[in-house]
XYZ file of C-alpha atoms in Angstrom:
778
model
C 74.888 176.713 15.179
C 72.114 174.569 14.932
C 73.009 170.981 14.039
C 71.312 169.772 10.841
C 69.870 166.554 10.135
C 71.330 163.986 7.387
C 69.939 161.162 5.596
C 71.188 157.991 4.717
C 69.705 155.632 2.178
C 70.089 151.774 1.778
C 68.488 149.855 -0.852
C 66.083 147.173 -0.009
C 67.952 145.015 -2.075
C 70.951 145.134 0.163
C 68.850 144.210 3.107
C 67.840 140.882 1.357
C 70.536 139.033 2.800
C 69.927 139.749 6.302
C 68.764 136.598 8.389
C 67.018 136.730 12.088
C 67.881 133.860 13.831
C 65.042 134.455 16.107
C 62.940 133.114 13.415
C 61.008 136.411 13.023
C 62.141 138.581 9.951
C 63.006 142.289 11.143
C 61.127 145.019 9.292
C 63.441 147.214 7.192
C 62.669 150.627 5.701
C 63.845 151.423 2.514
C 65.565 154.707 4.001
C 67.568 154.794 7.138
C 69.843 157.560 8.775
C 73.400 157.500 9.248
C 76.093 160.275 10.113
C 77.980 161.956 7.398
C 80.911 163.439 9.496
C 84.672 164.328 9.083
C 85.322 161.294 11.431
C 85.382 158.255 8.846
C 88.402 155.856 8.423
C 90.684 154.428 8.512
C 91.015 152.993 11.818
C 94.432 153.112 13.305
C 94.969 150.139 15.582
C 97.465 149.884 18.273
C 101.093 148.586 17.186
C 99.686 148.004 13.718
C 101.570 150.327 11.095
C 99.827 149.517 7.679
C 101.785 149.870 4.424
C 100.439 150.624 0.803
C 102.830 150.328 -2.088
C 102.396 148.698 -5.431
C 102.209 145.507 -3.974
C 99.204 145.935 -1.904
C 98.522 146.782 1.510
C 100.289 144.951 4.651
C 100.903 145.434 8.270
C 104.732 144.406 8.472
C 105.712 142.975 11.733
C 102.332 143.116 13.669
C 101.755 140.516 16.018
C 98.723 139.387 17.486
C 98.501 138.687 20.916
C 95.110 136.646 21.854
C 93.945 138.450 24.908
C 90.394 138.698 23.492
C 88.632 136.677 26.397
C 86.887 139.289 28.849
C 88.434 138.306 32.656
C 85.383 138.064 34.867
C 81.458 138.322 34.443
C 79.948 141.221 32.401
C 79.077 144.160 34.281
C 77.689 146.149 31.293
C 74.136 145.804 30.224
C 72.694 145.873 26.526
C 70.959 149.110 25.893
C 68.880 150.563 23.113
C 67.074 153.914 22.280
C 63.873 154.307 23.955
C 60.958 154.134 21.418
C 60.639 152.475 18.126
C 64.369 152.353 16.432
C 64.674 148.942 14.988
C 67.094 149.679 12.708
C 69.787 152.167 13.870
C 70.666 153.528 16.952
C 73.244 155.971 18.089
C 74.791 156.030 21.656
C 77.014 158.361 23.819
C 78.673 158.547 27.114
C 80.786 161.167 28.670
C 83.782 160.105 30.914
C 85.691 162.219 33.122
C 89.425 160.704 34.192
C 91.691 162.227 36.637
C 94.720 161.033 34.669
C 95.405 159.947 31.169
C 94.986 156.014 31.631
C 97.943 153.748 31.336
C 95.633 151.022 29.653
C 92.328 150.725 28.432
C 90.990 147.694 27.606
C 87.489 147.047 26.198
C 85.038 144.472 24.947
C 82.087 145.309 22.808
C 79.200 144.101 20.676
C 76.360 144.818 18.899
C 73.030 143.502 16.805
C 73.882 143.882 13.946
C 76.827 145.855 13.387
C 78.555 148.840 15.052
C 80.992 151.779 14.390
C 82.699 153.145 17.836
C 84.608 156.541 18.022
C 86.328 157.514 21.054
C 86.985 161.108 21.443
C 85.754 161.679 17.729
C 88.128 158.984 16.123
C 86.983 155.939 14.536
C 88.023 153.408 16.892
C 86.494 150.003 15.893
C 83.990 148.260 13.624
C 82.281 145.030 14.562
C 81.377 142.664 15.595
C 82.953 139.799 14.004
C 80.963 138.045 12.033
C 79.107 134.917 14.113
C 78.122 132.907 11.331
C 75.053 130.889 9.744
C 74.687 128.439 7.092
C 73.792 129.669 3.462
C 70.253 128.340 4.614
C 69.095 127.095 8.030
C 71.862 126.509 10.384
C 72.921 128.626 13.234
C 75.770 128.705 15.375
C 73.795 129.780 18.499
C 76.287 131.995 20.150
C 77.187 135.947 19.678
C 80.872 137.316 19.297
C 81.955 140.195 21.108
C 85.369 142.071 19.893
C 88.008 143.248 22.350
C 90.248 146.138 21.696
C 92.941 147.905 23.194
C 92.135 151.465 23.167
C 94.750 153.071 25.491
C 95.874 155.853 23.196
C 92.484 157.136 22.277
C 91.717 158.215 25.976
C 93.144 161.197 27.737
C 92.753 163.055 30.896
C 89.739 164.889 31.733
C 86.593 164.893 29.499
C 86.260 161.835 27.167
C 83.491 161.305 24.674
C 82.408 157.639 23.739
C 80.074 157.319 20.724
C 78.514 154.204 18.992
C 76.559 153.600 16.003
C 74.628 150.256 15.723
C 73.020 149.519 12.415
C 71.715 146.694 10.205
C 74.039 145.129 7.666
C 72.733 143.249 4.446
C 75.305 140.787 2.852
C 75.275 137.478 5.020
C 74.161 139.124 7.924
C 72.886 137.335 10.899
C 70.482 139.302 13.502
C 68.488 138.237 16.711
C 66.062 140.349 15.485
C 66.729 142.881 18.022
C 68.804 145.798 18.081
C 71.288 146.148 20.861
C 74.727 147.657 22.019
C 76.994 146.225 24.558
C 80.251 147.943 25.886
C 82.546 147.566 28.585
C 85.956 149.053 29.353
C 88.722 149.120 32.185
C 90.596 152.572 32.050
C 93.031 151.535 35.070
C 90.941 151.056 37.960
C 87.792 152.924 36.022
C 85.115 150.746 35.130
C 83.020 152.084 31.936
C 79.739 150.243 31.130
C 76.838 150.470 29.117
C 73.678 151.050 31.016
C 70.908 153.553 31.481
C 73.069 156.296 32.204
C 74.094 156.345 28.347
C 72.502 158.611 25.899
C 70.710 157.208 23.090
C 68.577 157.897 20.126
C 66.687 156.430 17.064
C 68.952 157.442 14.259
C 65.704 158.870 12.727
C 65.911 161.739 15.161
C 69.923 162.351 15.452
C 72.128 164.718 14.048
C 75.128 165.170 11.882
C 78.901 165.303 13.476
C 77.249 163.648 16.814
C 80.211 161.568 17.412
C 82.378 164.579 17.865
C 83.188 165.823 21.379
C 81.799 169.222 20.423
C 78.608 168.162 19.516
C 76.138 169.283 22.165
C 73.937 166.227 23.051
C 71.977 167.693 26.051
C 68.611 167.238 24.763
C 69.318 163.352 23.899
C 67.119 160.864 26.221
C 68.790 158.205 28.273
C 69.038 154.670 26.818
C 66.758 151.994 28.238
C 68.215 148.533 29.451
C 66.916 145.488 27.330
C 66.646 141.825 27.766
C 69.682 139.812 26.567
C 69.047 138.084 23.586
C 72.596 137.335 22.880
C 73.754 134.596 25.210
C 76.143 132.753 25.222
C 78.528 135.598 24.219
C 81.720 134.120 23.163
C 85.017 136.093 22.354
C 86.088 136.877 18.896
C 89.868 135.587 18.764
C 90.928 137.350 15.688
C 92.917 140.440 15.147
C 91.011 143.809 14.534
C 91.143 144.397 10.660
C 93.564 146.529 9.337
C 92.657 149.773 7.189
C 94.359 152.010 5.071
C 93.489 154.743 2.266
C 94.042 153.232 -1.158
C 95.359 155.542 -3.721
C 93.102 156.567 -6.422
C 94.239 155.637 -9.870
C 92.284 158.082 -11.717
C 88.637 160.122 -11.995
C 86.524 160.019 -14.908
C 83.823 162.617 -15.556
C 85.338 165.113 -12.779
C 85.115 168.593 -13.757
C 88.322 170.309 -13.793
C 87.651 172.820 -10.981
C 86.067 169.751 -8.906
C 82.911 171.670 -8.547
C 79.128 170.510 -9.625
C 76.568 173.185 -9.779
C 74.277 170.986 -11.637
C 73.371 167.303 -11.245
C 76.235 165.049 -12.422
C 78.235 161.931 -11.708
C 81.770 160.718 -11.882
C 83.774 157.530 -11.528
C 86.646 156.971 -8.949
C 89.154 154.253 -10.462
C 91.903 152.198 -8.556
C 94.448 149.866 -9.924
C 92.849 146.711 -8.958
C 89.886 145.070 -7.192
C 89.359 146.183 -3.623
C 87.655 145.024 -0.268
C 86.879 148.600 1.470
C 84.639 151.718 2.024
C 83.925 153.893 -0.791
C 84.855 157.309 0.758
C 84.469 160.943 -0.414
C 84.982 164.539 0.958
C 82.839 167.044 0.071
C 81.617 170.717 0.991
C 78.389 172.782 0.429
C 75.307 171.697 -1.746
C 73.091 171.482 1.203
C 70.023 169.557 0.333
C 71.738 167.790 -2.548
C 71.632 163.732 -2.567
C 75.083 162.036 -3.346
C 74.979 158.452 -4.059
C 77.944 156.078 -3.759
C 77.782 153.017 -5.795
C 80.101 150.051 -5.939
C 78.995 146.511 -5.668
C 76.772 148.090 -2.818
C 75.565 151.546 -2.618
C 74.278 154.083 -0.162
C 72.746 157.513 -0.868
C 73.505 160.479 1.588
C 71.892 164.249 1.864
C 74.373 166.834 2.273
C 74.103 169.377 5.185
C 76.064 172.263 3.631
C 79.096 171.997 5.688
C 82.120 169.965 5.033
C 81.334 166.123 5.367
C 83.294 162.830 4.568
C 80.499 160.454 3.251
C 81.561 156.618 3.791
C 79.826 153.512 3.343
C 79.576 152.003 6.749
C 79.861 148.475 5.387
C 82.716 146.873 3.508
C 81.859 146.221 -0.417
C 83.573 144.838 -3.324
C 85.064 147.730 -5.265
C 85.975 146.316 -8.909
C 88.252 148.724 -9.345
C 85.745 151.528 -9.405
C 83.169 153.181 -7.636
C 80.653 155.834 -8.891
C 79.473 158.944 -7.576
C 76.201 160.426 -8.615
C 74.549 164.067 -7.295
C 71.103 164.585 -7.696
C 68.958 167.612 -6.252
C 72.004 169.993 -6.675
C 70.790 173.671 -6.161
C 73.799 175.063 -4.493
C 77.640 173.968 -5.666
C 79.253 170.900 -4.497
C 83.034 170.904 -3.928
C 84.640 167.538 -4.194
C 87.360 168.096 -1.658
C 88.854 164.361 -1.970
C 87.866 160.805 -3.120
C 89.339 157.519 -2.409
C 88.479 154.212 -0.558
C 89.402 152.807 2.979
C 91.011 149.231 2.178
C 90.203 146.570 4.741
C 91.391 142.812 5.386
C 93.066 140.897 8.061
C 96.549 142.261 9.165
C 98.411 140.490 6.960
C 102.311 140.414 6.315
C 103.915 139.621 2.964
C 106.010 137.148 4.279
C 106.073 134.584 1.435
C 107.440 134.983 -1.838
C 107.792 133.351 -5.412
C 109.446 134.225 -8.692
C 110.465 132.129 -11.395
C 111.586 132.368 -15.216
C 108.063 132.687 -16.412
C 106.782 136.197 -15.714
C 103.239 134.899 -16.200
C 103.257 132.857 -13.320
C 104.990 135.324 -10.957
C 101.875 137.637 -11.765
C 99.409 134.671 -11.205
C 101.110 134.011 -7.843
C 101.005 137.729 -6.672
C 97.333 137.900 -7.933
C 96.357 134.638 -6.023
C 97.669 136.482 -2.933
C 95.946 139.783 -3.316
C 92.275 137.764 -4.156
C 92.622 135.770 -1.002
C 93.823 138.812 0.839
C 90.448 140.653 0.193
C 88.224 137.524 1.440
C 90.005 137.465 4.757
C 87.741 139.748 6.709
C 85.997 138.779 10.138
C 85.289 135.452 8.450
C 86.574 134.053 5.018
C 84.467 135.314 2.276
C 83.726 133.446 -0.908
C 84.279 137.058 -2.288
C 83.560 140.695 -1.083
C 81.095 140.748 -3.815
C 78.823 137.695 -2.648
C 79.751 137.922 1.087
C 78.193 134.549 1.372
C 77.518 133.326 5.305
C 80.024 130.857 7.174
C 78.623 128.221 4.539
C 81.605 127.631 2.331
C 84.621 125.616 4.000
C 85.228 123.903 0.613
C 86.622 127.490 -0.596
C 88.148 128.370 2.624
C 90.341 125.560 2.746
C 92.106 126.893 -0.202
C 91.880 130.411 1.069
C 93.490 129.370 4.413
C 96.207 127.306 2.439
C 97.176 130.648 0.262
C 97.108 132.462 3.555
C 99.898 129.946 5.232
C 102.193 130.050 2.016
C 101.800 134.070 1.489
C 101.281 135.476 5.167
C 101.097 132.523 7.917
C 98.349 134.145 9.757
C 96.448 130.975 11.451
C 93.864 133.135 13.592
C 91.213 133.599 11.063
C 91.192 129.738 10.070
C 91.068 128.459 13.579
C 88.081 130.923 14.411
C 86.113 129.735 11.207
C 86.810 126.044 11.710
C 85.351 126.275 15.345
C 82.273 128.275 13.974
C 81.618 125.730 11.220
C 81.720 123.075 13.933
C 78.886 124.662 15.861
C 77.027 124.900 12.509
C 77.371 121.486 11.729
C 76.348 120.416 15.257
C 73.168 122.317 14.809
C 72.260 121.011 11.538
C 73.023 117.335 12.570
C 75.999 117.275 10.093
C 74.242 117.925 7.301
C 75.309 121.435 5.819
C 74.065 123.188 2.968
C 76.600 122.326 0.624
C 76.996 118.425 1.560
C 80.544 117.626 0.432
C 81.692 121.056 2.075
C 81.711 119.216 5.473
C 84.716 117.107 4.327
C 86.334 120.368 3.163
C 85.980 121.621 6.940
C 87.863 118.535 8.091
C 90.444 119.207 5.411
C 90.843 122.562 6.931
C 90.879 121.101 10.309
C 94.063 119.209 9.164
C 95.686 121.576 7.077
C 95.795 123.869 10.004
C 97.176 121.244 12.305
C 100.069 120.518 9.702
C 100.868 124.182 9.373
C 100.595 125.242 13.131
C 100.967 122.070 15.277
C 98.010 123.243 17.410
C 97.038 119.804 18.910
C 94.831 121.327 21.677
C 92.665 122.669 18.963
C 92.185 119.281 17.357
C 91.192 117.999 20.604
C 88.394 120.447 20.979
C 87.189 119.425 17.614
C 87.659 115.834 18.321
C 83.622 115.103 19.056
C 82.620 117.228 16.036
C 84.930 115.198 13.715
C 83.817 111.769 14.599
C 79.960 112.503 14.554
C 80.586 114.002 11.132
C 82.030 110.510 10.062
C 79.202 108.670 11.971
C 76.680 110.940 9.737
C 78.597 109.783 6.604
C 78.485 106.330 7.499
C 74.621 106.389 7.751
C 74.658 107.449 3.811
C 76.380 104.162 2.842
C 74.113 102.207 0.572
C 73.699 98.439 0.245
C 76.057 98.791 -2.664
C 78.984 99.835 -0.143
C 79.280 103.649 -1.459
C 77.705 106.709 -0.696
C 74.144 106.618 -2.353
C 71.869 107.558 0.496
C 73.085 111.152 1.042
C 70.542 113.801 1.307
C 72.053 115.267 -1.749
C 75.298 115.475 -3.573
C 76.189 119.288 -3.607
C 78.639 120.836 -4.147
C 80.419 118.973 -7.068
C 81.602 121.840 -9.553
C 80.295 124.386 -11.684
C 80.235 122.208 -14.689
C 77.589 120.586 -16.444
C 77.706 116.754 -16.792
C 75.339 114.977 -19.342
C 72.994 117.824 -19.143
C 72.983 118.386 -15.379
C 74.483 121.320 -13.553
C 77.027 119.940 -11.045
C 76.534 122.476 -8.125
C 74.045 119.678 -7.205
C 74.112 116.829 -9.358
C 71.700 113.530 -9.168
C 73.135 110.678 -7.321
C 74.030 108.681 -10.624
C 76.738 111.402 -10.954
C 77.289 112.290 -7.629
C 78.077 108.850 -5.598
C 81.487 108.520 -6.710
C 83.130 111.823 -5.838
C 81.267 111.966 -2.723
C 82.244 108.814 -1.474
C 85.876 109.456 -2.353
C 85.576 112.841 -0.139
C 83.981 110.449 2.427
C 87.094 107.858 2.181
C 89.692 110.805 2.714
C 87.504 111.852 5.435
C 87.763 108.523 7.185
C 91.646 109.159 6.712
C 91.839 112.233 8.189
C 89.617 111.231 11.204
C 91.753 108.120 11.884
C 94.658 110.997 12.191
C 92.518 112.577 14.704
C 92.008 109.585 16.565
C 95.539 108.666 16.619
C 96.576 111.936 17.659
C 93.970 111.895 20.551
C 94.799 108.384 21.755
C 91.930 106.348 20.552
C 93.011 103.272 18.786
C 89.583 101.883 18.636
C 88.257 104.622 16.329
C 91.708 104.235 14.405
C 90.728 100.590 13.785
C 87.154 101.282 12.934
C 88.193 103.847 10.383
C 90.798 101.558 8.907
C 88.047 98.898 8.411
C 85.437 101.238 6.833
C 88.362 102.440 4.138
C 89.107 98.689 3.471
C 85.496 97.977 2.787
C 84.933 101.492 0.615
C 87.951 100.634 -1.492
C 86.714 97.179 -2.473
C 83.119 98.636 -3.141
C 84.347 101.553 -5.049
C 86.360 99.766 -7.434
C 83.591 96.834 -7.643
C 80.852 99.290 -8.246
C 82.467 101.941 -10.194
C 85.556 100.786 -12.065
C 84.875 100.537 -15.991
C 87.542 98.096 -17.293
C 86.830 98.911 -20.999
C 87.113 102.656 -20.496
C 90.067 102.323 -18.059
C 88.441 104.891 -15.893
C 85.863 105.271 -12.833
C 82.072 105.740 -13.716
C 80.526 108.592 -11.603
C 77.985 106.360 -10.246
C 75.120 103.803 -11.035
C 71.545 104.953 -11.599
C 68.605 104.143 -9.629
C 70.874 103.179 -6.536
C 69.339 105.594 -4.066
C 66.017 105.437 -2.118
C 66.325 109.283 -1.134
C 63.446 110.993 -2.979
C 64.369 113.563 -5.807
C 63.826 117.284 -4.383
C 65.319 120.828 -5.018
C 69.008 119.842 -4.392
C 68.691 116.397 -5.850
C 67.481 115.734 -9.087
C 66.099 112.710 -10.384
C 68.210 109.953 -11.502
C 68.629 109.043 -15.440
C 69.979 105.843 -16.767
C 73.159 107.333 -17.844
C 77.068 106.415 -17.300
C 79.555 109.155 -17.089
C 83.068 109.592 -16.286
C 83.880 112.684 -14.790
C 87.667 114.050 -14.225
C 86.456 114.680 -10.395
C 85.734 111.299 -9.657
C 88.803 109.765 -11.367
C 91.340 112.484 -10.092
C 89.907 111.853 -6.728
C 90.556 108.010 -6.940
C 93.993 108.489 -7.858
C 94.614 111.387 -5.092
C 93.029 109.231 -2.322
C 94.832 105.803 -3.618
C 91.165 104.470 -4.198
C 92.519 103.536 -7.629
C 95.347 100.975 -7.558
C 99.079 102.503 -7.621
C 99.528 100.669 -11.057
C 96.399 102.255 -12.714
C 97.056 105.793 -11.391
C 99.288 107.268 -14.167
C 97.258 105.743 -16.995
C 94.149 107.459 -15.268
C 95.619 110.767 -15.095
C 96.843 110.756 -18.647
C 93.453 109.637 -19.821
C 91.839 112.318 -18.146
C 94.245 114.991 -18.809
C 93.880 114.258 -22.595
C 90.892 115.998 -22.661
C 91.006 118.622 -24.879
C 89.824 121.056 -22.153
C 89.436 119.578 -18.460
C 85.712 119.796 -17.543
C 86.406 121.474 -14.232
C 86.325 124.943 -13.044
C 89.129 127.070 -10.982
C 87.758 125.597 -7.687
C 88.358 121.761 -8.192
C 91.807 122.506 -9.785
C 92.934 122.514 -5.997
C 92.534 118.681 -6.346
C 93.699 118.389 -9.954
C 97.204 119.596 -9.257
C 97.438 117.393 -6.139
C 96.420 114.396 -8.071
C 98.735 114.815 -10.830
C 101.496 115.254 -8.385
C 100.203 112.181 -6.559
C 100.702 110.159 -9.968
C 104.195 111.788 -10.357
C 103.299 113.797 -13.410
C 103.018 117.461 -11.998
C 106.168 118.388 -14.239
C 104.366 117.304 -17.063
C 100.728 118.914 -16.725
C 100.983 121.435 -14.037
C 102.407 124.652 -15.990
C 99.835 124.191 -18.940
C 96.910 124.056 -16.453
C 98.165 127.132 -14.799
C 98.208 129.029 -17.886
C 94.366 128.409 -18.108
C 93.995 131.429 -15.356
C 93.479 134.931 -17.259
C 94.407 137.825 -14.982
C 91.709 140.792 -15.705
C 93.927 143.878 -16.234
C 91.521 146.454 -14.964
C 90.984 144.602 -11.480
C 94.063 142.603 -11.451
C 92.087 139.521 -10.147
C 90.580 136.310 -12.007
C 86.994 135.477 -12.975
C 85.112 133.008 -10.261
C 84.637 130.540 -13.385
C 86.999 130.297 -16.534
C 84.586 132.759 -18.554
C 82.280 134.469 -15.905
C 81.434 135.075 -12.411
C 82.455 137.758 -10.227
C 86.078 139.092 -9.879
C 86.895 138.852 -6.270
C 86.778 134.882 -5.627
C 89.239 133.595 -3.496
C 88.702 130.042 -4.428
C 90.443 130.802 -7.722
C 93.894 131.283 -6.038
C 95.195 127.443 -5.587
C 98.078 128.475 -8.316
C 99.943 130.148 -5.399
C 99.775 126.779 -3.308
C 101.316 124.780 -6.072
C 104.069 127.045 -6.847
C 105.158 127.369 -3.564
C 104.620 124.064 -2.121
C 105.552 122.158 -5.429
C 107.570 124.282 -7.604
C 109.731 125.592 -4.597
C 108.571 122.051 -2.902
C 108.277 123.075 0.793
C 105.934 121.113 2.866
C 105.466 120.047 6.311
C 105.843 116.453 6.958
C 105.154 116.644 10.624
C 102.739 119.100 12.242
C 103.899 122.447 12.817
C 107.019 121.971 10.436
C 108.958 119.936 13.063
C 109.893 118.604 10.025
C 109.584 119.420 6.498
C 110.131 118.047 2.771
C 112.013 120.168 0.214
C 111.115 118.673 -3.279
C 111.160 120.881 -6.094
C 109.464 120.429 -9.320
C 111.102 121.801 -12.306
C 108.378 121.608 -14.804
C 109.453 123.653 -17.839
C 111.066 126.249 -15.926
C 114.659 127.507 -15.709
C 114.727 128.905 -12.286
C 112.601 129.464 -9.418
C 113.287 131.056 -5.920
C 110.949 132.104 -2.891
C 110.318 132.186 0.618
C 107.795 129.990 2.434
C 107.147 131.137 5.955
C 106.764 128.453 8.868
C 106.093 128.540 12.521
C 110.028 128.528 13.216
C 110.955 131.079 10.640
C 111.176 131.534 6.996
C 112.451 128.700 4.540
C 114.418 130.285 1.662
C 114.689 128.095 -1.685
C 116.309 129.419 -5.136
C 117.113 126.589 -7.664
C 118.374 126.844 -11.160
C 119.353 124.512 -14.003
C 121.358 125.452 -16.983
C 122.126 122.449 -19.326
C 123.014 119.362 -17.430
C 123.817 121.314 -14.362
C 121.270 122.149 -11.286
C 122.061 124.171 -8.308
C 119.619 124.483 -5.154
C 120.330 126.750 -2.422
C 118.028 126.200 0.936
C 117.980 128.190 4.232
C 116.441 126.241 6.880
C 115.341 127.913 10.129
C 116.318 126.783 13.718
C 114.024 124.209 15.444
C 113.223 122.036 12.195
C 114.951 119.594 10.154
C 114.260 119.233 6.068
C 114.501 116.194 3.840
C 115.772 117.730 0.753
C 114.750 115.304 -2.726
C 116.627 116.350 -5.883
C 115.141 116.087 -9.237
C 118.186 113.872 -10.462
C 115.826 112.128 -13.180
C 116.232 114.953 -15.337
C 119.910 115.512 -15.340
C 122.718 113.352 -16.883
C 125.362 112.788 -15.062
C 123.842 112.661 -11.774
C 126.730 113.411 -9.392
C 125.525 115.186 -6.287
C 127.181 117.420 -4.048
C 125.888 118.978 -0.597
C 127.995 122.075 0.566
C 130.935 120.544 -1.488
C 130.717 116.893 -0.342
C 128.933 114.141 -2.185
C 125.538 113.583 -1.281
C 122.586 111.159 -1.927
C 119.903 112.644 -3.961
C 117.641 112.309 -0.772
C 119.407 114.105 2.219
C 118.524 115.653 5.666
C 119.489 119.064 6.556
C 119.403 120.927 9.786
C 119.164 124.828 10.305
C 121.222 127.007 8.172
C 122.338 127.750 4.728
C 122.963 124.697 2.235
C 123.808 124.492 -1.388
C 123.197 121.180 -3.522
C 124.391 120.702 -6.918
C 124.236 118.186 -9.586
C 126.955 118.229 -12.094
C 129.789 116.618 -13.906
C 132.400 115.187 -11.053
């Protein structure tokens, strides 16, 4: 039977996020082509068994081995179809093997995105996102992926097929299409070159990745110039995929047959990151549009087809299927979505006597999980490029406490360092560069990976040197190009996404001050005492200037800044100053957290700030609010009421980006999980890699709490309960580490403490094994 053409339409709006890093914007047509075959996801990765249940989606016991670096030079060549095919190319190669290979290792890349099939089975999507800033900066590198494809090859004829296409949200392109593939099947090398068949998608046919497809008339590919140097390995696991169960369908005919135009909705129990997918038969010539946050339209060929968006999108608990131009019956055979995220395991756990907090912890875990793709996303809705480490540091902390999967954080820290270098250390969201440094040190504390800190060393010091150049004659940061990002709040009529200097000076100085502390740690780790002393001296000078310039004794608070202190001219991201004096919770709580405020003033500052009827912060900045109130010794008093500000949206099982608006999949909202595991359970590293740790539970207004915190040494188990004047704490510590346990004795009378049945001080060090503390009567 003759192969029928099929069409795929991508709205122009979707393509608006594509950036051509060669400096020339590629031309996109409103309609482009894609395959509609029975060869869709989910992908089954080697040694990755994916489970879907009421908790979510995970890959238990999956172990990623970083074998991604390609050994030896590339023998493959970049190829593309002959002729004008700017947006999409399809490639096929047949290989005959004398025996089933014992091992097939493959490396591949594309501009912009690819889907790879081996013998008709979808084997990989990629490449990993190489990153760019929200505006301007580039990493000046290109990623290739590594995959172990051993199970997909067999003795005899094997068919390799790849689709390369443009991708909109946050995308990066060199302005040229290209495909690169090299595999080693035992002693046989398979490489992209001029012997591959390649065709512009405008001329291709349905089911073309299938081994049975006859591609005899396809022309050969052309070898093209290499626009993608330097090529570097993506050192993250392949994403896991799984079919996510449908909750219900709305508007579907009882017999699941459409004889006229119509639509229906596919509904899930929560927000997803994934690929909407339906299976149909019949309806030749009908158009089917799948719409989630992004959409795509297909033309049916009359056969049985699986229609799947080729790019991940946010599915805010539902997607819509619209059928148009129906002249023959369309049978809906199946509906669903292919969920995708990093291959996580639900290692962390938390539960307590407040069920609302338990749900908050689980939702925080899920919202971060859907943001863990080939880079941290601000959300699957926006899919901003690698420009938001202020978001990612929160997501990575959730990752450590829930999943203990460090690879994505490591790769994104490295990518953002490349970007900072390219932008002379002035990235789009100015304050987020300090967030990058915090993300690096969090990674170090949770993994103990000293070699990575050493790799990042030059970027850290050059960043801090840049901040030093922004110090004004007043001794604080007042010469910054702008003060973005502070928070999504309004202060004195200014939106604080990018406040004026009069509002931004104090909070950016506080972040810089903390940056100096972290940079001094880096210098100490790498054996640079001169840098340690330099940063110590700068911190001392800034402490004096901060208190001199910003402390208002009458208010008992720090002002945000002083007007007209900057010589930087106003611009798009720097509003002109006004003669105002403001006292935000941001600058005051950061002053407490980082000890810019004297110890004796800290509790009073926190109490005054927290006395606001509604604290003027959004969920993102609450990550620092919780740290500050803990630093001031007031976590038990204020933490739980603040956590109860989070409202779970029932339909999506997620939070709003901001208290009353924004998208439904923003990872920066998830700090409550960190606070519950790190502070209510009380588990945190005190030496890198959990060589030693603290267990210091905060009881707040709870009766009990228990949970599990994963570490590089194994899981830490904590369970505590109070009954009247009695308190019990059961702890299990893994081998290879020591824990210092601090009991909350101040809340109990009498204060007789025992450890494993013997008298003990309220602060005690314990080694591996199970231990029981009690506070009770003698």
